[in-house]
Structure formats: structure tokens, C-alpha cells
């Protein structure tokens, strides 16, 4: 039942793999294009494994049996990998996505796979609740910390979609919650619950707010 409910999140990178494989088949005589498609297939395949691992470990996260695996990584690479993953979905809905970066500390220690899972869930959610031709705005910025050798990292994902009511905002991170009747979409209602669990593990926080005029913005602080 749990794997069935996670099917949407698993399909996202799977669709990317199939899509880029189809493109590679059509451009077999163009080495440069082919190399790019194969690289994207590899990135999406690695993401697929990461999602499966996170799905199987959600219960372990909740029971406190999971430890973070922090390594030195390029701060901006999180959104770059995410863009590759969701590009087919963006093109299907004729949406655009921009990423703004302010990273005075280009390399940080973090659990990349889990933070990437957080961002991918937020971006996929924004795409799902934004209509054709919409726009997704992502940003990463670093703020100074009182602790030497540390910084505060803020990641945000905003859209110009349908937004959400105050009631939805109260329950948006609850497991299996999919909004009121005006916000029903295909999905499992576990993506944002997983975001919350991962950030609890990382001692991070996530919040959501409506953007005046349209859409909403999710903000993650680490």
C-alpha cells in the first residue's frame, strides 16, 4: 500500500528516463546530443534509486533509526539536478522554471540525497498545481550564522498556480492529505509529509505562504 501511494514520486524520474531514452533513439547519429541525453538518463536513474531508498526508509526516519550521511557538495548542484529531472514534465505543461543562486559558500557539508528529495518534492508539487504556461521560481541563498564554520541556507520554490486556502496550509504536511475539493490532483499525499520528516531529521524547517495575486511559496531553512 505504501509503495502504491508513492507511485507518483517514483514515476517522475522514470518518465524522465523513458523520455530521454526516446530522444536518444531519435538522435543516434548526433554524438553531442546523445551524450547529453545519456548523462540525463544516468542522473535520473540515480535519482530513481534515491527515491526508492527514501520510500523504504520513511518508517525508519520516523522511528529515529536513520543517520545523516553528510559529504562536501556544491551548494547549487541541488537545483541543477532537479531541473534535469523535471524538464520533461515542464515541457509537457509548457511551463518555465528559473533558479536564482546566492551562494558565497560554494561548498557545504550536507546529506545531498535527502535535501535533493526535499527540493524535488517541492518542485514537482509546484508543477502539478500550476497550469499550462505557468512559471516556477526557485532560489537558494546563504545567510551568515552565529556559529563559526556554519551558514544558514534558505531554499525556496514559488509558483503562480492555484494557491491554497488557510485550511489547506494547516494540513499540507500531514500524511496522505491532498487538499480540499478545489485542490484535488493526481498524487499520493505523501510527498510533503516526506519533506517534513526529512527536514525534522536534518533539524531544518519548512513553511508555506500564499503569494499575493497568485500561487504560493515553500521555504526551507537549513
PDB file of C-alpha atoms in Angstrom:
ATOM      1  CA  UNK A   1       0.000   0.000   0.000  1.00  0.00           C
ATOM      2  CA  UNK A   2       2.827   2.368   0.867  1.00  0.00           C
ATOM      3  CA  UNK A   3       4.624   1.782  -2.445  1.00  0.00           C
ATOM      4  CA  UNK A   4       1.333   2.229  -4.314  1.00  0.00           C
ATOM      5  CA  UNK A   5       0.829   5.590  -2.624  1.00  0.00           C
ATOM      6  CA  UNK A   6       4.363   6.661  -3.595  1.00  0.00           C
ATOM      7  CA  UNK A   7       3.829   5.815  -7.270  1.00  0.00           C
ATOM      8  CA  UNK A   8       3.673   9.460  -8.428  1.00  0.00           C
ATOM      9  CA  UNK A   9       7.063  10.334  -6.942  1.00  0.00           C
ATOM     10  CA  UNK A  10       8.615   7.207  -8.417  1.00  0.00           C
ATOM     11  CA  UNK A  11       7.136   7.903 -11.866  1.00  0.00           C
ATOM     12  CA  UNK A  12       8.727  11.363 -12.114  1.00  0.00           C
ATOM     13  CA  UNK A  13      12.330  10.196 -12.708  1.00  0.00           C
ATOM     14  CA  UNK A  14      11.056   7.094 -14.556  1.00  0.00           C
ATOM     15  CA  UNK A  15       9.275   9.328 -17.073  1.00  0.00           C
ATOM     16  CA  UNK A  16      12.488  11.329 -17.456  1.00  0.00           C
ATOM     17  CA  UNK A  17      14.476   8.146 -18.161  1.00  0.00           C
ATOM     18  CA  UNK A  18      11.964   6.973 -20.787  1.00  0.00           C
ATOM     19  CA  UNK A  19      11.723  10.435 -22.340  1.00  0.00           C
ATOM     20  CA  UNK A  20      15.481  10.894 -22.719  1.00  0.00           C
ATOM     21  CA  UNK A  21      15.840   7.298 -23.976  1.00  0.00           C
ATOM     22  CA  UNK A  22      13.299   8.071 -26.720  1.00  0.00           C
ATOM     23  CA  UNK A  23      15.222  11.235 -27.641  1.00  0.00           C
ATOM     24  CA  UNK A  24      18.490   9.282 -27.725  1.00  0.00           C
ATOM     25  CA  UNK A  25      16.920   6.735 -30.089  1.00  0.00           C
ATOM     26  CA  UNK A  26      15.870   9.536 -32.472  1.00  0.00           C
ATOM     27  CA  UNK A  27      19.297  11.230 -32.447  1.00  0.00           C
ATOM     28  CA  UNK A  28      21.669   8.251 -32.542  1.00  0.00           C
ATOM     29  CA  UNK A  29      23.759   9.898 -35.284  1.00  0.00           C
ATOM     30  CA  UNK A  30      24.377  13.072 -33.250  1.00  0.00           C
ATOM     31  CA  UNK A  31      27.105  12.253 -30.694  1.00  0.00           C
ATOM     32  CA  UNK A  32      26.901  15.514 -28.741  1.00  0.00           C
ATOM     33  CA  UNK A  33      23.145  15.337 -28.277  1.00  0.00           C
ATOM     34  CA  UNK A  34      23.350  11.640 -27.479  1.00  0.00           C
ATOM     35  CA  UNK A  35      25.961  12.245 -24.791  1.00  0.00           C
ATOM     36  CA  UNK A  36      23.729  14.838 -23.156  1.00  0.00           C
ATOM     37  CA  UNK A  37      20.705  12.525 -23.175  1.00  0.00           C
ATOM     38  CA  UNK A  38      22.722   9.648 -21.701  1.00  0.00           C
ATOM     39  CA  UNK A  39      24.021  11.894 -18.933  1.00  0.00           C
ATOM     40  CA  UNK A  40      20.461  12.927 -18.081  1.00  0.00           C
ATOM     41  CA  UNK A  41      19.376   9.272 -18.077  1.00  0.00           C
ATOM     42  CA  UNK A  42      22.165   8.494 -15.618  1.00  0.00           C
ATOM     43  CA  UNK A  43      21.204  11.401 -13.337  1.00  0.00           C
ATOM     44  CA  UNK A  44      17.543  10.372 -13.437  1.00  0.00           C
ATOM     45  CA  UNK A  45      18.428   6.737 -12.764  1.00  0.00           C
ATOM     46  CA  UNK A  46      20.469   7.727  -9.728  1.00  0.00           C
ATOM     47  CA  UNK A  47      17.549   9.829  -8.543  1.00  0.00           C
ATOM     48  CA  UNK A  48      15.233   6.858  -9.015  1.00  0.00           C
ATOM     49  CA  UNK A  49      17.399   4.802  -6.666  1.00  0.00           C
ATOM     50  CA  UNK A  50      17.487   7.667  -4.187  1.00  0.00           C
ATOM     51  CA  UNK A  51      13.685   7.947  -4.161  1.00  0.00           C
ATOM     52  CA  UNK A  52      13.259   4.197  -3.671  1.00  0.00           C
ATOM     53  CA  UNK A  53      15.709   4.303  -0.775  1.00  0.00           C
ATOM     54  CA  UNK A  54      13.816   7.208   0.826  1.00  0.00           C
ATOM     55  CA  UNK A  55      10.471   5.473   0.336  1.00  0.00           C
ATOM     56  CA  UNK A  56      11.696   2.350   2.068  1.00  0.00           C
ATOM     57  CA  UNK A  57      13.326   4.342   4.866  1.00  0.00           C
ATOM     58  CA  UNK A  58      10.447   6.683   5.747  1.00  0.00           C
ATOM     59  CA  UNK A  59       9.369   4.444   8.620  1.00  0.00           C
ATOM     60  CA  UNK A  60      12.983   4.347   9.829  1.00  0.00           C
ATOM     61  CA  UNK A  61      13.147   8.145   9.741  1.00  0.00           C
ATOM     62  CA  UNK A  62      10.004   8.369  11.815  1.00  0.00           C
ATOM     63  CA  UNK A  63      11.391   5.880  14.348  1.00  0.00           C
ATOM     64  CA  UNK A  64      14.689   7.778  14.631  1.00  0.00           C
ATOM     65  CA  UNK A  65      16.834   4.942  13.238  1.00  0.00           C
ATOM     66  CA  UNK A  66      18.310   6.877  10.300  1.00  0.00           C
ATOM     67  CA  UNK A  67      21.528   8.892  10.479  1.00  0.00           C
ATOM     68  CA  UNK A  68      22.560  11.627   8.055  1.00  0.00           C
ATOM     69  CA  UNK A  69      25.286  10.908   5.513  1.00  0.00           C
ATOM     70  CA  UNK A  70      26.878  14.319   5.073  1.00  0.00           C
ATOM     71  CA  UNK A  71      29.517  14.973   2.433  1.00  0.00           C
ATOM     72  CA  UNK A  72      31.045  18.107   0.920  1.00  0.00           C
ATOM     73  CA  UNK A  73      28.968  19.099  -2.113  1.00  0.00           C
ATOM     74  CA  UNK A  74      28.452  22.090  -4.358  1.00  0.00           C
ATOM     75  CA  UNK A  75      25.538  24.037  -2.882  1.00  0.00           C
ATOM     76  CA  UNK A  76      23.953  24.972  -6.209  1.00  0.00           C
ATOM     77  CA  UNK A  77      24.065  21.435  -7.618  1.00  0.00           C
ATOM     78  CA  UNK A  78      20.835  20.510  -5.819  1.00  0.00           C
ATOM     79  CA  UNK A  79      18.639  22.628  -8.091  1.00  0.00           C
ATOM     80  CA  UNK A  80      20.674  21.725 -11.192  1.00  0.00           C
ATOM     81  CA  UNK A  81      19.947  18.018 -10.708  1.00  0.00           C
ATOM     82  CA  UNK A  82      16.304  18.800 -10.004  1.00  0.00           C
ATOM     83  CA  UNK A  83      15.911  20.782 -13.253  1.00  0.00           C
ATOM     84  CA  UNK A  84      17.124  17.780 -15.270  1.00  0.00           C
ATOM     85  CA  UNK A  85      14.626  15.524 -13.511  1.00  0.00           C
ATOM     86  CA  UNK A  86      11.532  17.656 -14.067  1.00  0.00           C
ATOM     87  CA  UNK A  87      12.334  19.055 -17.532  1.00  0.00           C
ATOM     88  CA  UNK A  88      10.050  16.611 -19.413  1.00  0.00           C
ATOM     89  CA  UNK A  89       7.176  17.496 -17.085  1.00  0.00           C
ATOM     90  CA  UNK A  90       7.824  21.229 -17.542  1.00  0.00           C
ATOM     91  CA  UNK A  91       7.818  20.843 -21.327  1.00  0.00           C
ATOM     92  CA  UNK A  92       4.620  18.804 -21.256  1.00  0.00           C
ATOM     93  CA  UNK A  93       2.812  21.638 -19.454  1.00  0.00           C
ATOM     94  CA  UNK A  94       4.657  24.395 -21.380  1.00  0.00           C
ATOM     95  CA  UNK A  95       5.985  25.778 -18.095  1.00  0.00           C
ATOM     96  CA  UNK A  96       9.219  27.625 -17.411  1.00  0.00           C
ATOM     97  CA  UNK A  97      11.493  27.346 -14.395  1.00  0.00           C
ATOM     98  CA  UNK A  98      14.199  29.738 -13.228  1.00  0.00           C
ATOM     99  CA  UNK A  99      16.802  29.283 -10.497  1.00  0.00           C
ATOM    100  CA  UNK A 100      18.473  32.166  -8.632  1.00  0.00           C
ATOM    101  CA  UNK A 101      21.605  31.496  -6.605  1.00  0.00           C
ATOM    102  CA  UNK A 102      23.385  33.498  -3.939  1.00  0.00           C
ATOM    103  CA  UNK A 103      25.999  31.134  -2.545  1.00  0.00           C
ATOM    104  CA  UNK A 104      29.053  32.884  -1.087  1.00  0.00           C
ATOM    105  CA  UNK A 105      29.954  29.461   0.370  1.00  0.00           C
ATOM    106  CA  UNK A 106      30.027  27.318  -2.785  1.00  0.00           C
ATOM    107  CA  UNK A 107      30.657  24.060  -0.917  1.00  0.00           C
ATOM    108  CA  UNK A 108      28.782  22.798   2.131  1.00  0.00           C
ATOM    109  CA  UNK A 109      28.525  19.595   4.118  1.00  0.00           C
ATOM    110  CA  UNK A 110      25.042  18.136   3.734  1.00  0.00           C
ATOM    111  CA  UNK A 111      23.134  14.943   3.053  1.00  0.00           C
ATOM    112  CA  UNK A 112      22.683  15.628  -0.658  1.00  0.00           C
ATOM    113  CA  UNK A 113      20.278  12.808  -1.490  1.00  0.00           C
ATOM    114  CA  UNK A 114      17.827  13.788   1.236  1.00  0.00           C
ATOM    115  CA  UNK A 115      17.938  17.529   0.536  1.00  0.00           C
ATOM    116  CA  UNK A 116      17.508  16.802  -3.171  1.00  0.00           C
ATOM    117  CA  UNK A 117      14.484  14.674  -2.303  1.00  0.00           C
ATOM    118  CA  UNK A 118      13.017  17.656  -0.437  1.00  0.00           C
ATOM    119  CA  UNK A 119      13.535  20.033  -3.370  1.00  0.00           C
ATOM    120  CA  UNK A 120      12.275  17.552  -5.977  1.00  0.00           C
ATOM    121  CA  UNK A 121       9.087  17.044  -3.997  1.00  0.00           C
ATOM    122  CA  UNK A 122       8.513  20.795  -3.683  1.00  0.00           C
ATOM    123  CA  UNK A 123       9.205  21.452  -7.380  1.00  0.00           C
ATOM    124  CA  UNK A 124       7.030  18.528  -8.532  1.00  0.00           C
ATOM    125  CA  UNK A 125       4.262  19.833  -6.287  1.00  0.00           C
ATOM    126  CA  UNK A 126       4.571  23.316  -7.813  1.00  0.00           C
ATOM    127  CA  UNK A 127       4.413  21.916 -11.344  1.00  0.00           C
ATOM    128  CA  UNK A 128       1.360  19.823 -10.501  1.00  0.00           C
ATOM    129  CA  UNK A 129      -0.623  22.746  -9.056  1.00  0.00           C
ATOM    130  CA  UNK A 130       0.396  25.249 -11.741  1.00  0.00           C
ATOM    131  CA  UNK A 131      -1.465  25.434 -15.026  1.00  0.00           C
ATOM    132  CA  UNK A 132      -0.145  25.244 -18.574  1.00  0.00           C
ATOM    133  CA  UNK A 133       2.257  28.065 -19.372  1.00  0.00           C
ATOM    134  CA  UNK A 134       2.943  28.756 -15.699  1.00  0.00           C
ATOM    135  CA  UNK A 135       6.247  29.678 -14.107  1.00  0.00           C
ATOM    136  CA  UNK A 136       8.223  28.100 -11.243  1.00  0.00           C
ATOM    137  CA  UNK A 137      10.750  30.291  -9.423  1.00  0.00           C
ATOM    138  CA  UNK A 138      13.434  28.614  -7.315  1.00  0.00           C
ATOM    139  CA  UNK A 139      16.060  30.340  -5.224  1.00  0.00           C
ATOM    140  CA  UNK A 140      18.948  29.379  -2.993  1.00  0.00           C
ATOM    141  CA  UNK A 141      20.658  31.876  -0.749  1.00  0.00           C
ATOM    142  CA  UNK A 142      23.044  31.666   2.150  1.00  0.00           C
ATOM    143  CA  UNK A 143      22.904  33.839   5.251  1.00  0.00           C
ATOM    144  CA  UNK A 144      25.582  34.203   7.947  1.00  0.00           C
ATOM    145  CA  UNK A 145      25.371  32.077  11.088  1.00  0.00           C
ATOM    146  CA  UNK A 146      26.452  32.830  14.653  1.00  0.00           C
ATOM    147  CA  UNK A 147      28.380  29.532  14.623  1.00  0.00           C
ATOM    148  CA  UNK A 148      31.825  29.669  13.080  1.00  0.00           C
ATOM    149  CA  UNK A 149      32.120  27.450  10.025  1.00  0.00           C
ATOM    150  CA  UNK A 150      28.341  27.302   9.576  1.00  0.00           C
ATOM    151  CA  UNK A 151      25.826  29.197   7.451  1.00  0.00           C
ATOM    152  CA  UNK A 152      22.058  29.363   7.160  1.00  0.00           C
ATOM    153  CA  UNK A 153      20.824  28.078   3.801  1.00  0.00           C
ATOM    154  CA  UNK A 154      17.423  29.132   2.514  1.00  0.00           C
ATOM    155  CA  UNK A 155      15.816  27.230  -0.354  1.00  0.00           C
ATOM    156  CA  UNK A 156      12.550  28.433  -1.838  1.00  0.00           C
ATOM    157  CA  UNK A 157      10.173  27.169  -4.523  1.00  0.00           C
ATOM    158  CA  UNK A 158       7.420  29.520  -5.701  1.00  0.00           C
ATOM    159  CA  UNK A 159       4.773  29.221  -8.409  1.00  0.00           C
ATOM    160  CA  UNK A 160       1.962  31.231  -9.987  1.00  0.00           C
ATOM    161  CA  UNK A 161      -0.534  28.394  -9.700  1.00  0.00           C
ATOM    162  CA  UNK A 162      -3.837  27.999  -7.869  1.00  0.00           C
ATOM    163  CA  UNK A 163      -2.502  28.756  -4.394  1.00  0.00           C
ATOM    164  CA  UNK A 164      -4.141  27.261  -1.314  1.00  0.00           C
ATOM    165  CA  UNK A 165      -6.636  28.146   1.384  1.00  0.00           C
ATOM    166  CA  UNK A 166      -5.671  28.689   5.024  1.00  0.00           C
ATOM    167  CA  UNK A 167      -7.270  25.344   5.881  1.00  0.00           C
ATOM    168  CA  UNK A 168      -5.086  23.549   3.352  1.00  0.00           C
ATOM    169  CA  UNK A 169      -1.976  25.281   4.721  1.00  0.00           C
ATOM    170  CA  UNK A 170      -2.742  23.900   8.194  1.00  0.00           C
ATOM    171  CA  UNK A 171      -2.690  20.283   6.985  1.00  0.00           C
ATOM    172  CA  UNK A 172      -0.453  20.387   3.916  1.00  0.00           C
ATOM    173  CA  UNK A 173       2.357  18.401   5.610  1.00  0.00           C
ATOM    174  CA  UNK A 174       0.034  15.710   7.017  1.00  0.00           C
ATOM    175  CA  UNK A 175       0.415  12.215   5.602  1.00  0.00           C
ATOM    176  CA  UNK A 176      -1.992  11.358   2.747  1.00  0.00           C
ATOM    177  CA  UNK A 177      -3.518  14.872   2.814  1.00  0.00           C
ATOM    178  CA  UNK A 178      -4.374  16.124  -0.692  1.00  0.00           C
ATOM    179  CA  UNK A 179      -6.222  19.368  -0.077  1.00  0.00           C
ATOM    180  CA  UNK A 180      -9.861  20.312  -0.310  1.00  0.00           C
ATOM    181  CA  UNK A 181     -12.126  19.536  -3.262  1.00  0.00           C
ATOM    182  CA  UNK A 182     -10.835  22.543  -5.223  1.00  0.00           C
ATOM    183  CA  UNK A 183      -7.219  21.299  -4.924  1.00  0.00           C
ATOM    184  CA  UNK A 184      -7.603  17.628  -5.833  1.00  0.00           C
ATOM    185  CA  UNK A 185      -4.831  16.409  -8.120  1.00  0.00           C
ATOM    186  CA  UNK A 186      -3.323  13.058  -9.032  1.00  0.00           C
ATOM    187  CA  UNK A 187      -0.854  12.017  -6.353  1.00  0.00           C
ATOM    188  CA  UNK A 188      -0.481  10.211  -3.071  1.00  0.00           C
ATOM    189  CA  UNK A 189      -0.405  12.917  -0.420  1.00  0.00           C
ATOM    190  CA  UNK A 190       2.944  11.651   0.907  1.00  0.00           C
ATOM    191  CA  UNK A 191       5.392  13.965  -0.857  1.00  0.00           C
ATOM    192  CA  UNK A 192       5.101  16.904   1.541  1.00  0.00           C
ATOM    193  CA  UNK A 193       4.843  14.593   4.563  1.00  0.00           C
ATOM    194  CA  UNK A 194       8.174  13.104   3.484  1.00  0.00           C
ATOM    195  CA  UNK A 195       9.602  16.627   3.127  1.00  0.00           C
ATOM    196  CA  UNK A 196       8.614  17.368   6.716  1.00  0.00           C
ATOM    197  CA  UNK A 197      10.102  14.110   8.035  1.00  0.00           C
ATOM    198  CA  UNK A 198      13.411  14.609   6.226  1.00  0.00           C
ATOM    199  CA  UNK A 199      13.736  18.178   7.478  1.00  0.00           C
ATOM    200  CA  UNK A 200      12.961  17.090  11.022  1.00  0.00           C
ATOM    201  CA  UNK A 201      15.864  14.669  10.667  1.00  0.00           C
ATOM    202  CA  UNK A 202      18.109  17.474   9.366  1.00  0.00           C
ATOM    203  CA  UNK A 203      16.941  19.894  12.087  1.00  0.00           C
ATOM    204  CA  UNK A 204      15.524  22.101   9.344  1.00  0.00           C
ATOM    205  CA  UNK A 205      12.154  23.801   8.971  1.00  0.00           C
ATOM    206  CA  UNK A 206       9.704  24.264   6.109  1.00  0.00           C
ATOM    207  CA  UNK A 207       6.915  26.792   5.734  1.00  0.00           C
ATOM    208  CA  UNK A 208       4.368  27.751   3.098  1.00  0.00           C
ATOM    209  CA  UNK A 209       2.718  31.052   2.256  1.00  0.00           C
ATOM    210  CA  UNK A 210       0.388  32.373  -0.401  1.00  0.00           C
ATOM    211  CA  UNK A 211       1.898  34.870  -2.842  1.00  0.00           C
ATOM    212  CA  UNK A 212      -0.310  37.962  -3.185  1.00  0.00           C
ATOM    213  CA  UNK A 213      -2.118  37.741  -6.515  1.00  0.00           C
ATOM    214  CA  UNK A 214      -1.361  34.103  -7.315  1.00  0.00           C
ATOM    215  CA  UNK A 215       0.367  30.903  -6.320  1.00  0.00           C
ATOM    216  CA  UNK A 216       2.304  30.017  -3.216  1.00  0.00           C
ATOM    217  CA  UNK A 217       5.875  29.751  -1.936  1.00  0.00           C
ATOM    218  CA  UNK A 218       7.531  26.970   0.058  1.00  0.00           C
ATOM    219  CA  UNK A 219      10.615  27.972   2.039  1.00  0.00           C
ATOM    220  CA  UNK A 220      13.135  25.584   3.590  1.00  0.00           C
ATOM    221  CA  UNK A 221      15.673  26.775   6.197  1.00  0.00           C
ATOM    222  CA  UNK A 222      18.719  24.656   6.971  1.00  0.00           C
TER     223      UNK A 222
END
